[in-house]
Amino acid sequence: MANDLRSADLAIGIDFGGSGIKGAIVNVRTGEFVGDRVRIPTPQPSVPREVIAVMDTLVRRLLEQFEASGHGLGASVSGQMPVGVGVPAATKHGMVLTAANIDPAWIGFQAEREMDLAMGRTVAVGNDADVAGLAEMRFGAGKGQQGTVIVLTIGTGMGTALFTDGQLMPNTELGHIEINGHDAEERVAESARSRFDLSWKEWATGFDVYLHQLERLLWPDLFILGGGASKRSDNYMQHVTVKTPVVIATLKNNAGIVGGALIAHERRARVAVGMAGEPFS
Ligand code: BGC
């Protein structure tokens, strides 16, 4: 089994979350982890230099574990393995553009270039919800889904990924649409429950208003709910009243890591033929 692994199919996915930075080596053909996931707490404040140092440590640990595991693919494979990172912000050409839930020092930071230099390997950077959405569409609840699909990652922030016939439109940032004069995320992210001490029913009522708003504006064919709150869907699905079908993400919290590996793999292929470009194009 292990020897069926092809080095060209392996990439490292990293999910940069509010409380933890998580990563794994992923077989991008199957979406499965190769070895164990590693998690390191997110440094506070989450400034770029500290976060990149943690990611570098995480990559080293994953590769040590990989080399020790006897997959029959040695250090030369480790040296080449690309990394893909989902960051909780809009990103373009490897640069971070916003910072709703991370240190403002990220705004304008050339993340792809700096991570590439720090880790000495090809790094792809994308928005965390886009990256998780790509994984859900390839291997999870969105597999084979045509039409308009909205993937929501409900966690510290509210992330969104918009797909039309399987094609991603990156950086939608629909978590920040205005509802009743407020940034929707303040009320509908999972973090809002503890911040405002909301019961599940209270939270779900606001979330349902938010889904209705997205439905009215974008007329999706499917909503896929991912992120931390997707594990607790029994607590709120009965309060969701939109007409659009709503399903729970199947990759759950691993979608960000798997999607990170997908964009890493794609970027490596583009770099190999001399095209840097956007990971999602
Ligand atoms: C950010 C998005 C991110 C989402 C989930 C939002 O606050 O603006 O870029 O995808 O949180 O982390």
mmCIF file of C-alpha atoms and ligand atoms in Angstrom:
data_model
loop_
_atom_site.group_PDB
_atom_site.id
_atom_site.type_symbol
_atom_site.label_atom_id
_atom_site.label_comp_id
_atom_site.label_asym_id
_atom_site.label_seq_id
_atom_site.Cartn_x
_atom_site.Cartn_y
_atom_site.Cartn_z
ATOM 1 C CA MET A 1 0.000 0.000 0.000
ATOM 2 C CA ALA A 2 2.574 2.535 1.177
ATOM 3 C CA ASN A 3 4.710 1.865 -1.870
ATOM 4 C CA ASP A 4 1.809 2.890 -4.103
ATOM 5 C CA LEU A 5 2.510 6.440 -3.011
ATOM 6 C CA ARG A 6 3.888 8.558 -5.814
ATOM 7 C CA SER A 7 6.067 11.482 -4.801
ATOM 8 C CA ALA A 8 4.352 13.735 -7.359
ATOM 9 C CA ASP A 9 1.025 13.224 -5.549
ATOM 10 C CA LEU A 10 2.272 14.360 -2.152
ATOM 11 C CA ALA A 11 1.921 17.881 -0.813
ATOM 12 C CA ILE A 12 1.729 19.515 2.592
ATOM 13 C CA GLY A 13 -1.444 21.370 3.526
ATOM 14 C CA ILE A 14 -1.498 23.924 6.346
ATOM 15 C CA ASP A 15 -4.532 25.535 7.941
ATOM 16 C CA PHE A 16 -3.817 28.814 9.747
ATOM 17 C CA GLY A 17 -6.584 29.092 12.334
ATOM 18 C CA GLY A 18 -7.274 31.481 15.191
ATOM 19 C CA SER A 19 -6.193 29.014 17.896
ATOM 20 C CA GLY A 20 -4.145 26.405 16.064
ATOM 21 C CA ILE A 21 -1.955 25.970 13.005
ATOM 22 C CA LYS A 22 -2.573 22.472 11.660
ATOM 23 C CA GLY A 23 -0.907 20.560 8.886
ATOM 24 C CA ALA A 24 -0.508 17.165 7.282
ATOM 25 C CA ILE A 25 1.055 15.492 4.290
ATOM 26 C CA VAL A 26 -1.744 14.721 1.858
ATOM 27 C CA ASN A 27 -2.060 12.372 -1.082
ATOM 28 C CA VAL A 28 -3.755 14.796 -3.490
ATOM 29 C CA ARG A 29 -5.080 11.946 -5.640
ATOM 30 C CA THR A 30 -7.217 10.606 -2.809
ATOM 31 C CA GLY A 31 -7.416 13.492 -0.329
ATOM 32 C CA GLU A 32 -6.105 11.185 2.402
ATOM 33 C CA PHE A 33 -3.497 12.085 5.002
ATOM 34 C CA VAL A 34 -0.156 10.305 4.795
ATOM 35 C CA GLY A 35 0.860 10.034 8.449
ATOM 36 C CA ASP A 36 -0.560 12.012 11.329
ATOM 37 C CA ARG A 37 -1.791 15.571 11.458
ATOM 38 C CA VAL A 38 0.368 17.984 13.488
ATOM 39 C CA ARG A 39 -1.081 20.943 15.382
ATOM 40 C CA ILE A 40 0.795 23.802 17.049
ATOM 41 C CA PRO A 41 -0.999 26.627 18.917
ATOM 42 C CA THR A 42 -1.216 29.870 16.948
ATOM 43 C CA PRO A 43 1.277 32.372 18.420
ATOM 44 C CA GLN A 44 -0.214 35.475 20.021
ATOM 45 C CA PRO A 45 0.001 38.069 18.636
ATOM 46 C CA SER A 46 -0.323 36.263 15.315
ATOM 47 C CA VAL A 47 2.258 38.412 13.505
ATOM 48 C CA PRO A 48 3.705 37.062 10.225
ATOM 49 C CA ARG A 49 7.228 36.335 11.491
ATOM 50 C CA GLU A 50 6.024 34.219 14.449
ATOM 51 C CA VAL A 51 3.378 32.415 12.420
ATOM 52 C CA ILE A 52 5.840 31.539 9.658
ATOM 53 C CA ALA A 53 8.312 30.206 12.244
ATOM 54 C CA VAL A 54 5.574 27.907 13.564
ATOM 55 C CA MET A 55 4.717 26.745 10.040
ATOM 56 C CA ASP A 56 8.369 25.994 9.380
ATOM 57 C CA THR A 57 8.558 23.887 12.565
ATOM 58 C CA LEU A 58 5.346 22.119 11.583
ATOM 59 C CA VAL A 59 6.693 21.262 8.123
ATOM 60 C CA ARG A 60 9.920 19.919 9.608
ATOM 61 C CA ARG A 61 7.986 17.721 12.058
ATOM 62 C CA LEU A 62 5.786 16.349 9.301
ATOM 63 C CA LEU A 63 8.771 15.522 7.132
ATOM 64 C CA GLU A 64 10.693 13.892 9.995
ATOM 65 C CA GLN A 65 7.660 11.735 10.687
ATOM 66 C CA PHE A 66 7.356 10.957 6.963
ATOM 67 C CA GLU A 67 10.999 9.950 6.567
ATOM 68 C CA ALA A 68 10.900 7.830 9.709
ATOM 69 C CA SER A 69 7.768 6.000 8.580
ATOM 70 C CA GLY A 70 9.485 3.971 5.880
ATOM 71 C CA HIS A 71 7.244 4.875 2.964
ATOM 72 C CA GLY A 72 10.125 4.055 0.685
ATOM 73 C CA LEU A 73 10.249 7.670 -0.472
ATOM 74 C CA GLY A 74 13.275 9.319 1.064
ATOM 75 C CA ALA A 75 14.775 12.703 1.821
ATOM 76 C CA SER A 76 14.837 13.842 -1.810
ATOM 77 C CA VAL A 77 11.031 13.655 -1.867
ATOM 78 C CA SER A 78 10.801 15.576 1.409
ATOM 79 C CA GLY A 79 13.042 18.297 0.039
ATOM 80 C CA GLN A 80 10.740 18.856 -2.929
ATOM 81 C CA MET A 81 7.390 18.605 -1.200
ATOM 82 C CA PRO A 82 5.385 21.798 -1.823
ATOM 83 C CA VAL A 83 3.332 23.553 0.842
ATOM 84 C CA GLY A 84 -0.093 25.191 0.531
ATOM 85 C CA VAL A 85 -1.482 27.477 3.218
ATOM 86 C CA GLY A 86 -5.042 28.652 3.790
ATOM 87 C CA VAL A 87 -4.982 32.034 5.524
ATOM 88 C CA PRO A 88 -8.064 33.651 7.102
ATOM 89 C CA ALA A 89 -7.968 36.653 4.778
ATOM 90 C CA ALA A 90 -8.465 37.723 1.185
ATOM 91 C CA THR A 91 -5.286 37.012 -0.780
ATOM 92 C CA LYS A 92 -4.089 37.902 -4.243
ATOM 93 C CA HIS A 93 -0.871 36.965 -6.074
ATOM 94 C CA GLY A 94 0.417 35.530 -2.777
ATOM 95 C CA MET A 95 -0.202 38.756 -0.876
ATOM 96 C CA VAL A 96 -2.539 39.036 2.128
ATOM 97 C CA LEU A 97 -5.056 41.853 1.701
ATOM 98 C CA THR A 98 -7.231 41.846 4.840
ATOM 99 C CA ALA A 99 -6.997 40.867 8.516
ATOM 100 C CA ALA A 100 -10.421 40.537 10.167
ATOM 101 C CA ASN A 101 -9.276 37.979 12.757
ATOM 102 C CA ILE A 102 -5.481 38.054 12.514
ATOM 103 C CA ASP A 103 -2.841 40.632 13.348
ATOM 104 C CA PRO A 104 -3.108 43.718 11.095
ATOM 105 C CA ALA A 105 0.599 43.291 10.233
ATOM 106 C CA TRP A 106 -0.582 40.730 7.653
ATOM 107 C CA ILE A 107 -2.188 43.392 5.472
ATOM 108 C CA GLY A 108 0.021 43.913 2.426
ATOM 109 C CA PHE A 109 2.347 41.081 3.477
ATOM 110 C CA GLN A 110 3.867 39.072 0.613
ATOM 111 C CA ALA A 111 3.048 35.789 2.302
ATOM 112 C CA GLU A 112 3.819 33.413 -0.533
ATOM 113 C CA ARG A 113 7.229 34.925 -1.217
ATOM 114 C CA GLU A 114 8.236 35.149 2.464
ATOM 115 C CA MET A 115 7.034 31.615 3.284
ATOM 116 C CA ASP A 116 8.786 30.319 0.200
ATOM 117 C CA LEU A 117 12.043 31.903 1.395
ATOM 118 C CA ALA A 118 11.636 30.780 5.012
ATOM 119 C CA MET A 119 10.831 27.166 4.135
ATOM 120 C CA GLY A 120 13.037 26.824 1.062
ATOM 121 C CA ARG A 121 10.293 25.229 -1.006
ATOM 122 C CA THR A 122 7.358 26.156 -3.241
ATOM 123 C CA VAL A 123 4.537 27.643 -1.180
ATOM 124 C CA ALA A 124 1.029 28.522 -2.350
ATOM 125 C CA VAL A 125 -1.198 30.827 -0.314
ATOM 126 C CA GLY A 126 -4.978 31.151 -0.617
ATOM 127 C CA ASN A 127 -7.994 32.233 1.384
ATOM 128 C CA ASP A 128 -8.840 29.585 4.000
ATOM 129 C CA ALA A 129 -12.495 29.188 2.979
ATOM 130 C CA ASP A 130 -11.611 28.984 -0.717
ATOM 131 C CA VAL A 131 -9.019 26.346 0.053
ATOM 132 C CA ALA A 132 -11.411 24.320 2.248
ATOM 133 C CA GLY A 133 -14.103 24.723 -0.411
ATOM 134 C CA LEU A 134 -11.820 23.298 -3.087
ATOM 135 C CA ALA A 135 -11.293 20.201 -0.948
ATOM 136 C CA GLU A 136 -15.039 19.769 -0.310
ATOM 137 C CA MET A 137 -15.763 20.107 -4.029
ATOM 138 C CA ARG A 138 -13.054 17.614 -4.988
ATOM 139 C CA PHE A 139 -13.487 14.968 -2.287
ATOM 140 C CA GLY A 140 -16.420 15.877 -0.052
ATOM 141 C CA ALA A 141 -20.024 17.042 -0.052
ATOM 142 C CA GLY A 142 -19.594 19.087 -3.237
ATOM 143 C CA LYS A 143 -18.150 16.301 -5.373
ATOM 144 C CA GLY A 144 -19.707 16.395 -8.846
ATOM 145 C CA GLN A 145 -22.048 19.273 -7.900
ATOM 146 C CA GLN A 146 -22.917 21.555 -10.811
ATOM 147 C CA GLY A 147 -24.596 24.960 -10.611
ATOM 148 C CA THR A 148 -23.884 27.501 -7.870
ATOM 149 C CA VAL A 149 -22.510 26.088 -4.640
ATOM 150 C CA ILE A 150 -21.686 28.177 -1.568
ATOM 151 C CA VAL A 151 -19.376 26.598 0.999
ATOM 152 C CA LEU A 152 -19.489 28.325 4.398
ATOM 153 C CA THR A 153 -16.765 27.791 6.985
ATOM 154 C CA ILE A 154 -18.268 28.672 10.334
ATOM 155 C CA GLY A 155 -15.553 29.270 12.907
ATOM 156 C CA THR A 156 -13.740 32.235 14.474
ATOM 157 C CA GLY A 157 -14.764 34.112 11.333
ATOM 158 C CA MET A 158 -17.364 33.369 8.661
ATOM 159 C CA GLY A 159 -15.622 32.175 5.526
ATOM 160 C CA THR A 160 -17.267 31.690 2.145
ATOM 161 C CA ALA A 161 -16.290 29.995 -1.101
ATOM 162 C CA LEU A 162 -18.432 30.378 -4.221
ATOM 163 C CA PHE A 163 -18.394 27.802 -7.041
ATOM 164 C CA THR A 164 -20.133 27.768 -10.394
ATOM 165 C CA ASP A 165 -20.071 24.400 -12.140
ATOM 166 C CA GLY A 166 -17.111 23.453 -9.988
ATOM 167 C CA GLN A 167 -15.117 26.595 -10.778
ATOM 168 C CA LEU A 168 -14.124 28.764 -7.815
ATOM 169 C CA MET A 169 -14.627 32.501 -7.790
ATOM 170 C CA PRO A 170 -11.972 33.403 -5.198
ATOM 171 C CA ASN A 171 -12.097 35.889 -2.295
ATOM 172 C CA THR A 172 -15.853 36.327 -2.059
ATOM 173 C CA GLU A 173 -15.746 37.481 1.619
ATOM 174 C CA LEU A 174 -19.520 37.067 1.943
ATOM 175 C CA GLY A 175 -19.094 36.702 5.692
ATOM 176 C CA HIS A 176 -18.872 40.479 5.767
ATOM 177 C CA ILE A 177 -22.115 41.404 4.019
ATOM 178 C CA GLU A 178 -24.115 43.916 6.017
ATOM 179 C CA ILE A 179 -27.233 42.747 7.841
ATOM 180 C CA ASN A 180 -29.258 45.195 9.951
ATOM 181 C CA GLY A 181 -26.361 47.639 9.793
ATOM 182 C CA HIS A 182 -23.797 45.136 11.092
ATOM 183 C CA ASP A 183 -21.025 43.065 9.569
ATOM 184 C CA ALA A 184 -22.792 39.653 9.391
ATOM 185 C CA GLU A 185 -19.752 37.801 10.744
ATOM 186 C CA GLU A 186 -20.088 39.519 14.132
ATOM 187 C CA ARG A 187 -23.364 37.675 14.658
ATOM 188 C CA VAL A 188 -23.116 34.496 12.575
ATOM 189 C CA ALA A 189 -19.572 33.205 13.059
ATOM 190 C CA GLU A 190 -19.299 30.421 15.625
ATOM 191 C CA SER A 191 -17.343 32.774 17.883
ATOM 192 C CA ALA A 192 -20.458 34.975 18.170
ATOM 193 C CA ARG A 193 -22.161 32.322 20.300
ATOM 194 C CA SER A 194 -19.749 32.694 23.172
ATOM 195 C CA ARG A 195 -19.159 36.429 22.638
ATOM 196 C CA PHE A 196 -22.877 37.199 23.015
ATOM 197 C CA ASP A 197 -23.663 34.162 25.164
ATOM 198 C CA LEU A 198 -26.237 32.911 22.647
ATOM 199 C CA SER A 199 -28.151 29.657 22.878
ATOM 200 C CA TRP A 200 -27.951 27.461 19.783
ATOM 201 C CA LYS A 201 -31.490 28.504 18.889
ATOM 202 C CA GLU A 202 -30.644 32.202 19.173
ATOM 203 C CA TRP A 203 -27.515 31.775 17.105
ATOM 204 C CA ALA A 204 -29.340 29.676 14.495
ATOM 205 C CA THR A 205 -32.072 32.297 14.093
ATOM 206 C CA GLY A 206 -29.467 34.889 13.078
ATOM 207 C CA PHE A 207 -27.654 32.357 10.920
ATOM 208 C CA ASP A 208 -30.894 31.536 9.129
ATOM 209 C CA VAL A 209 -31.456 35.237 8.345
ATOM 210 C CA TYR A 210 -27.947 35.280 6.906
ATOM 211 C CA LEU A 211 -28.600 32.214 4.722
ATOM 212 C CA HIS A 212 -31.816 33.805 3.443
ATOM 213 C CA GLN A 213 -29.851 36.908 2.480
ATOM 214 C CA LEU A 214 -27.284 34.844 0.545
ATOM 215 C CA GLU A 215 -30.110 32.909 -1.087
ATOM 216 C CA ARG A 216 -31.837 36.116 -2.175
ATOM 217 C CA LEU A 217 -28.630 37.570 -3.619
ATOM 218 C CA LEU A 218 -26.989 34.543 -5.252
ATOM 219 C CA TRP A 219 -29.701 31.892 -5.808
ATOM 220 C CA PRO A 220 -27.408 28.972 -5.008
ATOM 221 C CA ASP A 221 -28.220 25.340 -5.783
ATOM 222 C CA LEU A 222 -26.524 24.090 -2.638
ATOM 223 C CA PHE A 223 -25.100 25.357 0.666
ATOM 224 C CA ILE A 224 -22.336 23.289 2.257
ATOM 225 C CA LEU A 225 -21.707 24.057 5.934
ATOM 226 C CA GLY A 226 -18.144 23.493 7.106
ATOM 227 C CA GLY A 227 -15.776 24.731 9.816
ATOM 228 C CA GLY A 228 -15.996 24.078 13.549
ATOM 229 C CA ALA A 229 -19.793 24.508 13.750
ATOM 230 C CA SER A 230 -20.332 21.784 11.148
ATOM 231 C CA LYS A 231 -19.592 19.204 13.848
ATOM 232 C CA ARG A 232 -22.481 20.521 15.950
ATOM 233 C CA SER A 233 -25.126 20.702 13.230
ATOM 234 C CA ASP A 234 -27.635 18.667 15.274
ATOM 235 C CA ASN A 235 -27.984 21.739 17.458
ATOM 236 C CA TYR A 236 -29.192 24.099 14.753
ATOM 237 C CA MET A 237 -30.239 22.426 11.494
ATOM 238 C CA GLN A 238 -33.864 22.299 12.638
ATOM 239 C CA HIS A 239 -33.873 26.131 12.653
ATOM 240 C CA VAL A 240 -32.598 26.507 9.083
ATOM 241 C CA THR A 241 -35.516 27.409 6.804
ATOM 242 C CA VAL A 242 -33.994 28.322 3.410
ATOM 243 C CA LYS A 243 -35.352 26.582 0.301
ATOM 244 C CA THR A 244 -31.886 25.813 -1.020
ATOM 245 C CA PRO A 245 -30.632 22.346 0.000
ATOM 246 C CA VAL A 246 -28.180 22.577 2.921
ATOM 247 C CA VAL A 247 -25.680 19.792 3.629
ATOM 248 C CA ILE A 248 -22.875 19.388 6.126
ATOM 249 C CA ALA A 249 -19.290 19.297 4.870
ATOM 250 C CA THR A 250 -17.939 15.780 4.967
ATOM 251 C CA LEU A 251 -14.250 16.623 5.405
ATOM 252 C CA LYS A 252 -15.106 18.699 8.488
ATOM 253 C CA ASN A 253 -12.018 20.298 10.005
ATOM 254 C CA ASN A 254 -9.637 18.546 7.617
ATOM 255 C CA ALA A 255 -10.878 20.422 4.548
ATOM 256 C CA GLY A 256 -8.452 23.307 5.086
ATOM 257 C CA ILE A 257 -5.459 20.983 5.206
ATOM 258 C CA VAL A 258 -6.543 18.910 2.204
ATOM 259 C CA GLY A 259 -7.304 22.064 0.199
ATOM 260 C CA GLY A 260 -3.931 23.545 1.169
ATOM 261 C CA ALA A 261 -2.271 20.489 -0.335
ATOM 262 C CA LEU A 262 -4.364 20.877 -3.498
ATOM 263 C CA ILE A 263 -3.216 24.455 -4.118
ATOM 264 C CA ALA A 264 0.380 23.476 -3.298
ATOM 265 C CA HIS A 265 0.245 20.712 -5.862
ATOM 266 C CA GLU A 266 -1.248 23.001 -8.472
ATOM 267 C CA ARG A 267 1.306 25.723 -7.852
ATOM 268 C CA ARG A 268 4.187 23.282 -8.132
ATOM 269 C CA ALA A 269 2.863 22.197 -11.523
ATOM 270 C CA ARG A 270 2.596 25.805 -12.685
ATOM 271 C CA VAL A 271 6.053 26.732 -11.410
ATOM 272 C CA ALA A 272 7.459 23.686 -13.215
ATOM 273 C CA VAL A 273 6.250 25.026 -16.558
ATOM 274 C CA GLY A 274 7.378 28.566 -15.775
ATOM 275 C CA MET A 275 3.951 29.978 -14.843
ATOM 276 C CA ALA A 276 3.746 31.359 -11.312
ATOM 277 C CA GLY A 277 0.213 32.761 -11.343
ATOM 278 C CA GLU A 278 -2.715 32.371 -9.020
ATOM 279 C CA PRO A 279 -3.155 28.948 -7.463
ATOM 280 C CA PHE A 280 -6.853 28.903 -8.374
ATOM 281 C CA SER A 281 -6.709 30.108 -11.969
HETATM 282 C C1 BGC B 1 -12.096 36.630 6.777
HETATM 283 C C2 BGC B 1 -12.111 35.653 5.631
HETATM 284 C C3 BGC B 1 -11.967 34.234 6.169
HETATM 285 C C4 BGC B 1 -12.979 33.961 7.243
HETATM 286 C C5 BGC B 1 -12.802 32.595 7.857
HETATM 287 C C6 BGC B 1 -13.144 36.239 7.790
HETATM 288 O O1 BGC B 1 -13.127 37.140 8.859
HETATM 289 O O2 BGC B 1 -12.366 37.952 6.315
HETATM 290 O O3 BGC B 1 -11.082 35.945 4.736
HETATM 291 O O4 BGC B 1 -12.114 33.343 5.105
HETATM 292 O O5 BGC B 1 -12.901 34.926 8.270
HETATM 293 O O6 BGC B 1 -11.571 32.463 8.476
#
